[in-house]
Amino acid sequence: MYIMWLREMKRFLRSKSRIVGALGQPLLYFLSLGYGLGAVFQAAGRGNYIEFLAPGIIGMSIIFTSIFNGMQVIWDRQFGFLKETLVAPVSRLAIMLGRTFGGATVAALQGCLVFIIMIPAGFRPYDWALVVPAILVMFLVATLFSGLGMMVASLLRDMQGFQLIMNFLVMPLFFLSGALFPLQGAPTALQDVAYIDPLSYGIDGMRSLLINTSNYSLGIDVAVLVGIAALFIILGSYFFSKIQV
Amino acid sequence: MAEKNIIEVSHLSKTFGDFTAVKDISFSVRAGERFAFLGPNGAGKSTTIKMLTTLLTPSQGSILIDGHNPVGDADAARHSFGIVFQDPSLDDDLTAWENMEFHGVLYNVARPLRRERIEELLRFVDLYERKDNYVREFSGGMKRRLEIARGLLHHPRIIFLDEPTLGLDPQTRNHMWQYLERLNRDEGITVFFTTHYMEEADKVAERIAIIDHGTIIAMGSGEELKKKTKTSSLEEAFLKLTGSAIREEEAGSVDHLRNMGRAWGRR
Ligand SMILES: Nc1ncnc2c1ncn2[C@@H]1O[C@H](COP(=O)(O)OP(=O)(O)O)[C@@H](O)[C@H]1O
Ligand SMILES: [Mg+2]
């Protein structure tokens, strides 16, 4: 299990250009939306948009990175390496856990990097001591979506489905999670959708730790994240055990 | 030597859609035996090996690998074998050493022994100087050698080799077979391989099965096959049994995917 994790880490640390590249998009969202809509947000009496947005942007970078990492399974299948893992006398659950935590560590690190570059851009957490538990929430979110990515990837044969997944799964999960706007006061339909979007709980958890506002509550957030992550991992290892090459 | 069968296959079939790749084959391999599967491209050799090694589930029939059923008891079966695949199976983004290390850890080879064997095997396939290079920088032959070294890293009860020597120079081939014969002799490891080099099969294998269009059409020692077909070499015997029409290898699906990978700008 550890070796699976180690492999993900090595691959991550070696792809410097990808790390930097993956910082561009969140930063762009943060600066343009944050400063572009900041005044409107303030005028509507909702407070500081930069602060509000920052956890959402961290969540965005985590969901993209972790789903992408989970989907790495498809690459392994195409480049043949997956066979090497599949014939190994290791339980499918251990494979799933090792890879999921590997992908999750990578995504959480990416989330931390986004956090760091947002500081010079104007973001201040309300209590620095709570940054550590916030990172734990990041890791939970990352675990959940790595698990989802792997689960989906176990069901796909090639990269053709990837666009589909991005457009019809990842994008909606992100946009409907309340990452960019407050759910309080949003139309009920939107609130209901956010209610079944696991990312909502992740971002809510980070908000409650980083800027001390919360829609659900930290306890519920963590419980939901843990439960769904476990579900995805279990389902994922089942689908993984069904892969044929 | 114990007359125990380590591989038992009976009435095994595999269909893909309405195409039958393997048709009702039965055979067994004794523990410690060197067994070869020969057949033209598309005969069903790799499909059979994939079923034996838990990568594909059979459509019909049963298999026992060292007493375990690869379908119901995949994990136990996986403990019994090692495999060198026909298609590439290395991680290009890791170094040669790391690919070996990954395998060794997966197969629970204890650390000191792992170190020792990795070094020995990398020297053996002449890649020790390149151990810290990324596999993506390797030529096709170097990758093949690394895959073989990796397959030998843990010493399983059975080793499957699917066209292991394809594209290797005679020196390396010779070298590799010597090593395998030593493992076979000293540790009693069963060797199950496929090849297109007839003299290789004749020299190494104690028993040979010839498979064509998904069925086994002849089985026996090299001598027996030659006698049966009244020919003087295994090559002639093979041609006599399978006819001389040329078979197309299925369009390189891996190449296709590789190109797609590039198009996606993976790195
Ligand atoms: N996953 C698959 N789907 C459909 N057809 C397949 C698949 N794998 C193999 N085949 C077909 O089964 C036949 C046997 O293939 P294979 O076992 O690879 O032959 P070989 O003896 O050359 O190793 C070929 O005609 C091949 O096209
Ligand atoms: Mg083949």
Tab-separated table of C-alpha atoms in Angstrom, chain A residues 1-8 10-11 14 17-18 68 72 75-92 95 157-160 162-163 241 243-245, chain B residues 14 50 53-57 75 78-79 81 83 85-95 98-99 101-103 105-107 134 136 150 254 256-258 260-262 264 266-267:
chain	number	residue	atom	x	y	z
A	1	MET	CA	0.000	0.000	0.000
A	2	TYR	CA	2.804	2.348	0.968
A	3	ILE	CA	4.606	1.688	-2.301
A	4	MET	CA	1.524	2.774	-4.266
A	5	TRP	CA	1.455	5.972	-2.295
A	6	LEU	CA	5.160	6.504	-2.816
A	7	ARG	CA	4.785	6.078	-6.542
A	8	GLU	CA	2.156	8.816	-6.707
A	10	LYS	CA	7.394	10.532	-6.874
A	11	ARG	CA	5.431	11.160	-9.993
A	14	ARG	CA	8.825	15.102	-10.715
A	17	SER	CA	5.625	21.955	-14.797
A	18	ARG	CA	2.297	20.368	-13.992
A	68	PHE	CA	-7.359	13.871	-12.417
A	72	GLN	CA	-4.494	8.193	-13.837
A	75	TRP	CA	-3.287	5.975	-18.289
A	76	ASP	CA	-1.878	3.011	-16.451
A	77	ARG	CA	-4.254	0.792	-18.318
A	78	GLN	CA	-3.326	2.272	-21.668
A	79	PHE	CA	0.388	2.184	-21.038
A	80	GLY	CA	0.199	-1.339	-19.709
A	81	PHE	CA	1.419	-0.704	-16.186
A	82	LEU	CA	-1.979	-1.523	-14.739
A	83	LYS	CA	-1.452	-5.217	-15.570
A	84	GLU	CA	1.565	-5.241	-13.290
A	85	THR	CA	-0.602	-4.028	-10.414
A	86	LEU	CA	-3.518	-6.295	-11.247
A	87	VAL	CA	-1.582	-9.561	-11.104
A	88	ALA	CA	0.126	-8.644	-7.839
A	89	PRO	CA	-0.872	-10.719	-4.829
A	90	VAL	CA	-2.206	-7.682	-3.011
A	91	SER	CA	-5.824	-7.126	-2.055
A	92	ARG	CA	-7.745	-4.787	-4.315
A	95	ILE	CA	-4.334	-1.105	-4.036
A	157	ARG	CA	-11.635	1.797	-20.978
A	158	ASP	CA	-9.976	4.820	-22.486
A	159	MET	CA	-9.528	8.538	-22.330
A	160	GLN	CA	-12.537	9.291	-24.541
A	162	PHE	CA	-12.590	11.712	-19.747
A	163	GLN	CA	-14.016	14.885	-21.303
A	241	SER	CA	-11.459	-6.042	-8.906
A	243	ILE	CA	-11.269	-4.806	-14.397
A	244	GLN	CA	-10.311	-7.040	-17.326
A	245	VAL	CA	-7.483	-6.226	-19.652
B	14	LYS	CA	-13.053	-17.434	-24.068
B	50	LYS	CA	-4.459	-13.870	-19.296
B	53	THR	CA	-3.170	-15.158	-14.563
B	54	THR	CA	-6.510	-13.677	-13.388
B	55	LEU	CA	-6.528	-10.860	-15.954
B	56	LEU	CA	-9.482	-12.257	-17.881
B	57	THR	CA	-12.350	-14.368	-16.644
B	75	ASP	CA	-5.510	-13.763	-4.481
B	78	ARG	CA	-1.677	-14.639	-7.677
B	79	HIS	CA	0.717	-15.726	-4.956
B	81	PHE	CA	2.963	-17.064	-10.291
B	83	ILE	CA	4.511	-13.091	-15.392
B	85	PHE	CA	3.686	-9.778	-20.398
B	86	GLN	CA	3.761	-9.603	-24.154
B	87	ASP	CA	2.810	-5.914	-24.131
B	88	PRO	CA	4.722	-3.192	-22.317
B	89	SER	CA	3.981	-2.975	-18.611
B	90	LEU	CA	6.582	-0.641	-17.126
B	91	ASP	CA	6.010	2.740	-15.542
B	92	ASP	CA	7.830	5.103	-17.881
B	93	ASP	CA	7.925	7.846	-15.275
B	94	LEU	CA	9.916	5.797	-12.811
B	95	THR	CA	13.548	4.748	-13.061
B	98	GLU	CA	12.182	2.073	-8.989
B	99	ASN	CA	10.253	-0.219	-11.305
B	101	GLU	CA	11.642	-1.879	-6.270
B	102	PHE	CA	7.906	-1.416	-6.809
B	103	HIS	CA	7.591	-4.999	-7.940
B	105	VAL	CA	7.614	-4.555	-2.499
B	106	LEU	CA	4.334	-5.661	-4.081
B	107	TYR	CA	5.556	-9.234	-3.949
B	134	TYR	CA	13.841	6.946	-16.399
B	136	ARG	CA	10.980	6.490	-20.896
B	150	ARG	CA	11.452	-7.714	-13.068
B	254	VAL	CA	-1.026	-0.191	-27.686
B	256	HIS	CA	-2.747	3.466	-31.076
B	257	LEU	CA	-3.228	4.321	-27.429
B	258	ARG	CA	0.251	5.692	-27.122
B	260	MET	CA	-3.611	9.127	-28.198
B	261	GLY	CA	-1.634	9.673	-25.032
B	262	ARG	CA	0.658	12.066	-26.844
B	264	TRP	CA	-3.569	14.419	-24.861
B	266	ARG	CA	0.451	13.897	-20.991
B	267	ARG	CA	3.844	15.450	-20.519
